Amino acid sequence: MNYKDFFSKLRGGELPRVLLLEGEEEYTKDSALHQIRQKILPEGLEELNETPLGAQSTAGEIVDACEMLPFLSPLRLVVVRDSPLVLKTPGAARDDGLDRLLAYIADLPAHVFLVFFCRGKADRTRKVAARIDSLGGRVDFAPLDAKDKSIWLSRELKAHGKTMDRRAADLFLSRVDPLLTPTLQELQKVLAFVGDRAEIAEEDVEAVVAPTVEDRLFTFFDHLINGNAPGALTILQSMLQKKDAGTVQLLTPLTARIRQMLYYKLLKAKGLSDRELPALTGIRPNMIWLYEKQTRAFTEAQLRDLLDLCVEMDFAFKSGRISEEAALDRVVLPLLNRRTKK
């Protein structure tokens, strides 16, 4: 199940009593474990009814912990963190108590709630992970999609008594990491910057959250699409002047950018939804709306020609036939002249 299914089933009391919490989105995963505790452990008796286990715990020790009866509570919570039984760790499958644990998971006693908690992704080929998955207990905490991340941002702002207009929110979400923990860190910087002021403006985000190369390329494409060649060249020049951003560092992300635009256009034409596209294209979920906007200005044939040109210039540069500057110029000039047909 995904994170939405998890929280829905948690609210309805429909979760299986053995879970595997895994995936990249650590913030949401931590929140999920916290809500499990709140849901099943009596207030004031949490420590008496939770058994935390670490990566060193064997399969037999996990079963033994589950056998312990709860105290003044209907359930005991057993949380196993980063167990090699569900991760890519050599030797985990040779655990002597593995068969006993597999059988135990399939028929848990009524008094226990067992959670395997992983930082990052689990190894779904491990027998324990596969068994939990077959019981409907694996939860994949992938990065939030654009809509859910926007909702999350609104809730965080409300909790701090702040507001953001749509343009400021879009700019903020376009510049931050897909994952919530680094996003929260950037938000805290913005909150500190505005101080007691209730409304966060686009200029505040611009001042605090630094644009990445990807952000600058989006602005570069916006200028190109709108026929603003001077604006596009200004951005390009400023990127080239940075000591830590040589031309080759621009040609590579520019090529990747055009490739993703082409993939987006092809997959959308096949009827795929915006929710399916990030996993297939590598596009950050919170950037999907920008791809939708910018790919409208190009035909499929134009994007194919640009991608072919990027690949050709990359090879020409790496083989020593042309300079870095010449390779980038050959890619950028057709984009600059696209609207005027020059």
Coordinates of C-alpha atoms in Angstrom, one line a residue:
M1 CA 0.0 0.0 0.0
N2 CA 1.1 3.6 -0.4
Y3 CA 1.2 6.3 2.3
K4 CA -2.4 7.4 1.5
D5 CA -3.8 3.9 1.9
F6 CA -1.8 3.5 5.1
F7 CA -3.2 6.6 6.8
S8 CA -6.7 5.8 5.6
K9 CA -6.6 2.3 7.0
L10 CA -5.0 3.6 10.2
R11 CA -7.9 5.9 10.8
G12 CA -10.4 3.1 10.1
G13 CA -8.6 0.6 12.3
E14 CA -8.1 -1.7 9.3
L15 CA -4.3 -2.2 9.3
P16 CA -2.8 -5.7 9.3
R17 CA -0.9 -6.3 12.6
V18 CA 2.4 -6.8 10.8
L19 CA 3.8 -4.0 8.8
L20 CA 6.9 -3.2 6.8
L21 CA 7.5 0.6 6.6
E22 CA 10.0 1.4 3.9
G23 CA 10.7 4.0 1.2
E24 CA 12.5 7.3 0.6
E25 CA 10.2 9.7 2.4
E26 CA 11.5 9.5 6.0
Y27 CA 9.5 12.4 7.4
T28 CA 6.1 10.7 6.5
K29 CA 7.5 7.4 7.6
D30 CA 8.4 8.8 11.0
S31 CA 5.0 10.4 11.3
A32 CA 3.4 7.0 10.5
L33 CA 5.2 5.2 13.3
H34 CA 4.3 8.0 15.7
Q35 CA 0.6 7.7 14.8
I36 CA 0.7 3.9 15.2
R37 CA 2.0 4.5 18.7
Q38 CA -0.8 7.0 19.5
K39 CA -3.4 4.7 18.0
I40 CA -2.6 1.4 19.9
L41 CA -0.7 2.3 23.1
P42 CA -2.5 3.6 26.2
E43 CA -1.5 7.0 27.3
G44 CA 1.0 6.8 30.2
L45 CA 1.8 3.2 29.5
E46 CA 3.7 3.6 26.2
E47 CA 7.1 2.4 27.5
L48 CA 5.6 -0.6 29.2
N49 CA 3.9 -1.8 26.1
E50 CA 6.5 -1.1 23.4
T51 CA 9.5 -3.3 22.7
P52 CA 12.2 -1.6 20.4
L53 CA 14.6 -3.9 18.7
G54 CA 17.6 -3.0 16.5
A55 CA 19.4 -4.4 13.5
Q56 CA 21.3 -6.9 15.6
S57 CA 18.1 -8.7 16.8
T58 CA 17.8 -12.2 15.4
A59 CA 14.6 -13.8 14.1
G60 CA 14.3 -15.8 17.3
E61 CA 14.6 -12.7 19.5
I62 CA 11.9 -11.0 17.5
V63 CA 9.5 -13.9 18.1
D64 CA 10.4 -13.9 21.8
A65 CA 9.7 -10.2 22.1
C66 CA 6.3 -10.7 20.4
E67 CA 5.4 -13.5 22.9
M68 CA 5.6 -11.0 25.8
L69 CA 2.1 -10.1 26.9
P70 CA 1.1 -6.4 27.1
F71 CA 0.5 -4.6 30.5
L72 CA -2.9 -3.1 31.0
S73 CA -3.3 -2.8 27.3
P74 CA -4.9 -5.0 24.6
L75 CA -1.8 -4.7 22.4
R76 CA 2.0 -4.8 22.6
L77 CA 3.9 -2.9 19.9
V78 CA 7.2 -4.5 18.7
V79 CA 9.3 -2.2 16.5
V80 CA 12.3 -3.7 14.6
R81 CA 14.5 -1.1 13.1
D82 CA 16.7 -1.6 10.0
S83 CA 16.7 -5.4 10.3
P84 CA 19.0 -7.3 7.9
L85 CA 16.0 -9.7 7.6
V86 CA 14.4 -7.1 5.3
L87 CA 17.4 -5.2 3.9
K88 CA 20.2 -6.0 1.4
T89 CA 22.5 -7.3 4.1
P90 CA 24.6 -10.4 3.5
G91 CA 23.9 -13.3 5.8
A92 CA 20.3 -12.3 6.8
A93 CA 18.8 -15.3 5.1
R94 CA 20.9 -17.7 7.1
D95 CA 19.4 -16.7 10.4
D96 CA 18.6 -19.9 12.3
G97 CA 15.2 -18.7 13.5
L98 CA 14.0 -17.5 10.1
D99 CA 11.5 -20.3 9.4
R100 CA 10.0 -19.9 12.9
L101 CA 9.6 -16.1 12.3
L102 CA 8.0 -16.6 8.9
A103 CA 5.4 -19.0 10.3
Y104 CA 4.9 -16.7 13.3
I105 CA 4.2 -13.6 11.1
A106 CA 1.6 -15.5 9.2
D107 CA -0.4 -16.2 12.4
L108 CA 0.4 -13.5 14.9
P109 CA -1.2 -13.8 18.4
A110 CA -4.0 -11.3 19.0
H111 CA -2.0 -9.3 21.6
V112 CA 0.9 -8.1 19.3
F113 CA 1.4 -5.5 16.6
L114 CA 4.7 -6.0 14.8
V115 CA 6.4 -3.3 12.7
F116 CA 9.6 -3.6 10.7
F117 CA 10.9 0.0 10.1
C118 CA 13.6 0.7 7.5
R119 CA 15.5 3.8 6.6
G120 CA 15.3 3.9 2.8
K121 CA 14.1 1.0 0.7
A122 CA 13.7 -2.6 1.9
D123 CA 14.8 -5.6 -0.1
R124 CA 11.5 -7.1 -1.3
T125 CA 13.2 -10.4 -2.3
R126 CA 14.0 -11.1 1.4
K127 CA 11.7 -13.8 2.7
V128 CA 10.4 -11.7 5.6
A129 CA 9.7 -8.7 3.4
A130 CA 8.0 -10.9 0.9
R131 CA 5.9 -12.6 3.6
I132 CA 4.7 -9.2 5.0
D133 CA 4.0 -8.0 1.5
S134 CA 1.8 -11.1 0.8
L135 CA -0.1 -10.2 4.0
G136 CA -0.8 -6.7 2.7
G137 CA 1.5 -5.1 5.3
R138 CA 4.2 -3.4 3.2
V139 CA 3.9 0.4 3.0
D140 CA 5.9 2.3 0.4
F141 CA 6.6 5.8 1.6
A142 CA 7.5 7.4 -1.7
P143 CA 8.0 11.2 -2.1
L144 CA 4.7 13.1 -2.0
D145 CA 3.1 14.0 -5.3
A146 CA 2.7 17.7 -6.2
K147 CA -0.8 18.0 -4.8
D148 CA -0.1 16.4 -1.5
K149 CA 3.1 18.3 -1.0
S150 CA 1.2 21.6 -1.6
I151 CA -1.4 20.5 1.0
W152 CA 1.5 19.6 3.4
L153 CA 3.0 23.1 2.9
S154 CA -0.3 24.7 3.6
R155 CA -0.7 22.8 6.9
E156 CA 2.9 23.7 8.0
L157 CA 2.3 27.4 7.2
K158 CA -1.0 27.4 9.1
A159 CA 0.6 25.8 12.1
H160 CA 3.1 28.7 12.2
G161 CA 0.4 31.3 11.6
K162 CA 1.7 32.1 8.1
T163 CA 0.4 32.3 4.6
M164 CA 1.9 32.1 1.1
D165 CA 0.2 33.2 -2.2
R166 CA 0.1 30.8 -5.1
R167 CA 3.1 32.2 -6.9
A168 CA 5.3 32.2 -3.8
A169 CA 4.2 28.6 -2.9
D170 CA 4.9 27.4 -6.5
L171 CA 8.3 29.0 -6.5
F172 CA 9.2 27.5 -3.1
L173 CA 8.1 24.0 -4.1
S174 CA 10.0 24.2 -7.4
R175 CA 13.2 24.9 -5.6
V176 CA 13.2 22.5 -2.7
D177 CA 14.1 18.8 -2.5
P178 CA 11.4 16.2 -3.3
L179 CA 11.7 14.9 0.2
L180 CA 10.0 16.5 3.2
T181 CA 12.9 16.7 5.7
P182 CA 15.1 19.0 3.5
T183 CA 12.0 20.9 2.4
L184 CA 11.1 21.5 6.1
Q185 CA 14.7 22.8 6.7
E186 CA 14.2 25.3 3.8
L187 CA 10.8 26.4 5.1
Q188 CA 12.3 27.1 8.5
K189 CA 14.9 29.4 6.9
V190 CA 12.0 31.3 5.2
L191 CA 10.1 31.5 8.4
A192 CA 13.1 32.9 10.2
F193 CA 13.6 35.4 7.4
V194 CA 10.1 36.9 7.5
G195 CA 10.0 37.0 11.3
D196 CA 6.7 38.2 12.7
R197 CA 5.3 39.1 9.3
A198 CA 2.2 36.8 8.6
E199 CA 2.4 36.7 4.7
I200 CA 5.3 35.2 2.9
A201 CA 5.8 36.8 -0.5
E202 CA 7.5 35.5 -3.7
E203 CA 10.4 37.9 -3.0
D204 CA 11.0 36.3 0.4
V205 CA 11.4 32.9 -1.2
E206 CA 13.6 34.3 -3.9
A207 CA 15.9 35.9 -1.2
V208 CA 16.2 32.7 1.0
V209 CA 15.9 29.6 -1.2
A210 CA 18.7 29.5 -3.7
P211 CA 17.9 28.4 -7.3
T212 CA 19.5 25.2 -8.4
V213 CA 20.9 24.6 -11.9
E214 CA 17.6 22.9 -12.7
D215 CA 15.6 25.9 -11.5
R216 CA 17.7 28.2 -13.7
L217 CA 17.1 25.9 -16.7
F218 CA 13.4 26.1 -16.1
T219 CA 13.6 29.9 -16.2
F220 CA 15.9 29.7 -19.2
F221 CA 13.2 27.7 -21.0
D222 CA 10.5 30.0 -19.9
H223 CA 12.4 32.9 -21.5
L224 CA 12.9 30.9 -24.7
I225 CA 9.2 29.9 -24.9
N226 CA 8.2 33.5 -24.5
G227 CA 10.6 34.8 -27.1
N228 CA 12.8 36.6 -24.5
A229 CA 16.2 35.8 -26.0
P230 CA 18.0 38.6 -23.9
G231 CA 16.6 37.1 -20.7
A232 CA 17.6 33.6 -21.7
L233 CA 21.1 34.7 -22.6
T234 CA 21.5 36.7 -19.3
I235 CA 20.7 33.5 -17.3
L236 CA 23.1 31.5 -19.4
Q237 CA 25.9 34.0 -19.0
S238 CA 25.4 34.2 -15.3
M239 CA 25.6 30.4 -15.0
L240 CA 28.8 30.3 -17.1
Q241 CA 30.4 33.0 -15.0
K242 CA 30.0 30.9 -11.8
K243 CA 33.3 29.4 -10.9
D244 CA 31.7 26.1 -9.9
A245 CA 29.6 25.7 -13.1
G246 CA 31.6 25.2 -16.2
T247 CA 30.0 24.7 -19.6
V248 CA 30.1 20.9 -19.5
Q249 CA 28.1 21.2 -16.2
L250 CA 25.4 23.0 -18.2
L251 CA 25.4 20.8 -21.3
T252 CA 24.7 17.7 -19.3
P253 CA 21.6 18.9 -17.3
L254 CA 20.4 20.7 -20.5
T255 CA 20.5 17.4 -22.3
A256 CA 18.7 15.6 -19.4
R257 CA 16.1 18.4 -19.4
I258 CA 15.3 18.0 -23.1
R259 CA 15.2 14.2 -22.7
Q260 CA 12.7 14.5 -19.8
M261 CA 10.5 16.9 -21.8
L262 CA 10.4 14.4 -24.7
Y263 CA 9.6 11.5 -22.4
Y264 CA 6.9 13.6 -20.7
K265 CA 5.3 14.5 -24.1
L266 CA 5.4 10.9 -25.3
L267 CA 3.9 9.4 -22.1
K268 CA 1.2 12.0 -21.7
A269 CA 0.2 11.2 -25.3
K270 CA -0.2 7.6 -24.3
G271 CA -2.6 8.7 -21.5
L272 CA -0.4 8.3 -18.4
S273 CA -1.4 10.4 -15.4
D274 CA 0.8 12.9 -13.7
R275 CA 1.1 10.6 -10.7
E276 CA 2.6 7.8 -12.8
L277 CA 5.1 10.0 -14.7
P278 CA 7.8 10.7 -12.0
A279 CA 8.8 7.1 -11.6
L280 CA 9.0 6.6 -15.4
T281 CA 10.8 9.9 -16.3
G282 CA 12.8 10.9 -13.2
I283 CA 10.9 14.2 -13.0
R284 CA 10.4 15.5 -9.5
P285 CA 6.7 15.2 -8.5
N286 CA 6.5 18.9 -7.6
M287 CA 7.9 19.9 -11.0
I288 CA 5.4 18.0 -13.2
W289 CA 3.2 21.1 -13.7
L290 CA 6.2 23.0 -15.1
Y291 CA 6.9 20.3 -17.6
E292 CA 3.2 20.3 -18.7
K293 CA 3.5 24.0 -19.3
Q294 CA 6.8 24.1 -21.1
T295 CA 6.4 21.0 -23.3
R296 CA 3.2 22.5 -24.8
A297 CA 5.5 25.0 -26.7
F298 CA 7.4 22.2 -28.5
T299 CA 6.4 19.5 -31.0
E300 CA 7.5 16.0 -30.5
A301 CA 9.7 16.3 -33.6
Q302 CA 11.4 19.5 -32.3
L303 CA 12.2 17.8 -29.0
R304 CA 13.6 14.7 -30.8
D305 CA 15.8 16.9 -33.0
L306 CA 17.1 18.9 -29.9
L307 CA 17.9 15.7 -28.1
D308 CA 19.7 14.3 -31.0
L309 CA 21.7 17.5 -31.3
C310 CA 22.5 17.4 -27.5
V311 CA 23.8 13.8 -27.8
E312 CA 25.8 14.7 -30.9
M313 CA 27.4 17.7 -29.2
D314 CA 28.2 15.8 -26.1
F315 CA 30.0 13.1 -28.1
A316 CA 31.8 15.8 -30.1
F317 CA 33.0 17.6 -27.0
K318 CA 34.1 14.4 -25.2
S319 CA 36.0 13.1 -28.2
G320 CA 37.9 16.4 -28.4
R321 CA 36.5 17.5 -31.8
I322 CA 35.1 20.8 -30.5
S323 CA 35.4 22.9 -27.4
E324 CA 33.0 23.0 -24.5
E325 CA 31.7 26.5 -25.5
A326 CA 31.1 25.5 -29.1
A327 CA 29.2 22.4 -28.0
L328 CA 26.8 24.4 -25.8
D329 CA 26.4 27.1 -28.5
R330 CA 25.3 24.6 -31.1
V331 CA 22.6 23.4 -28.7
V332 CA 21.4 26.8 -27.5
L333 CA 21.3 28.7 -30.8
P334 CA 18.5 26.6 -32.3
L335 CA 16.5 27.2 -29.1
L336 CA 17.1 31.0 -29.3
N337 CA 16.1 31.1 -33.0
R338 CA 13.2 28.7 -32.7
R339 CA 10.4 31.4 -32.7
T340 CA 12.0 33.5 -35.4
K341 CA 12.9 30.5 -37.7
K342 CA 16.4 32.0 -38.1

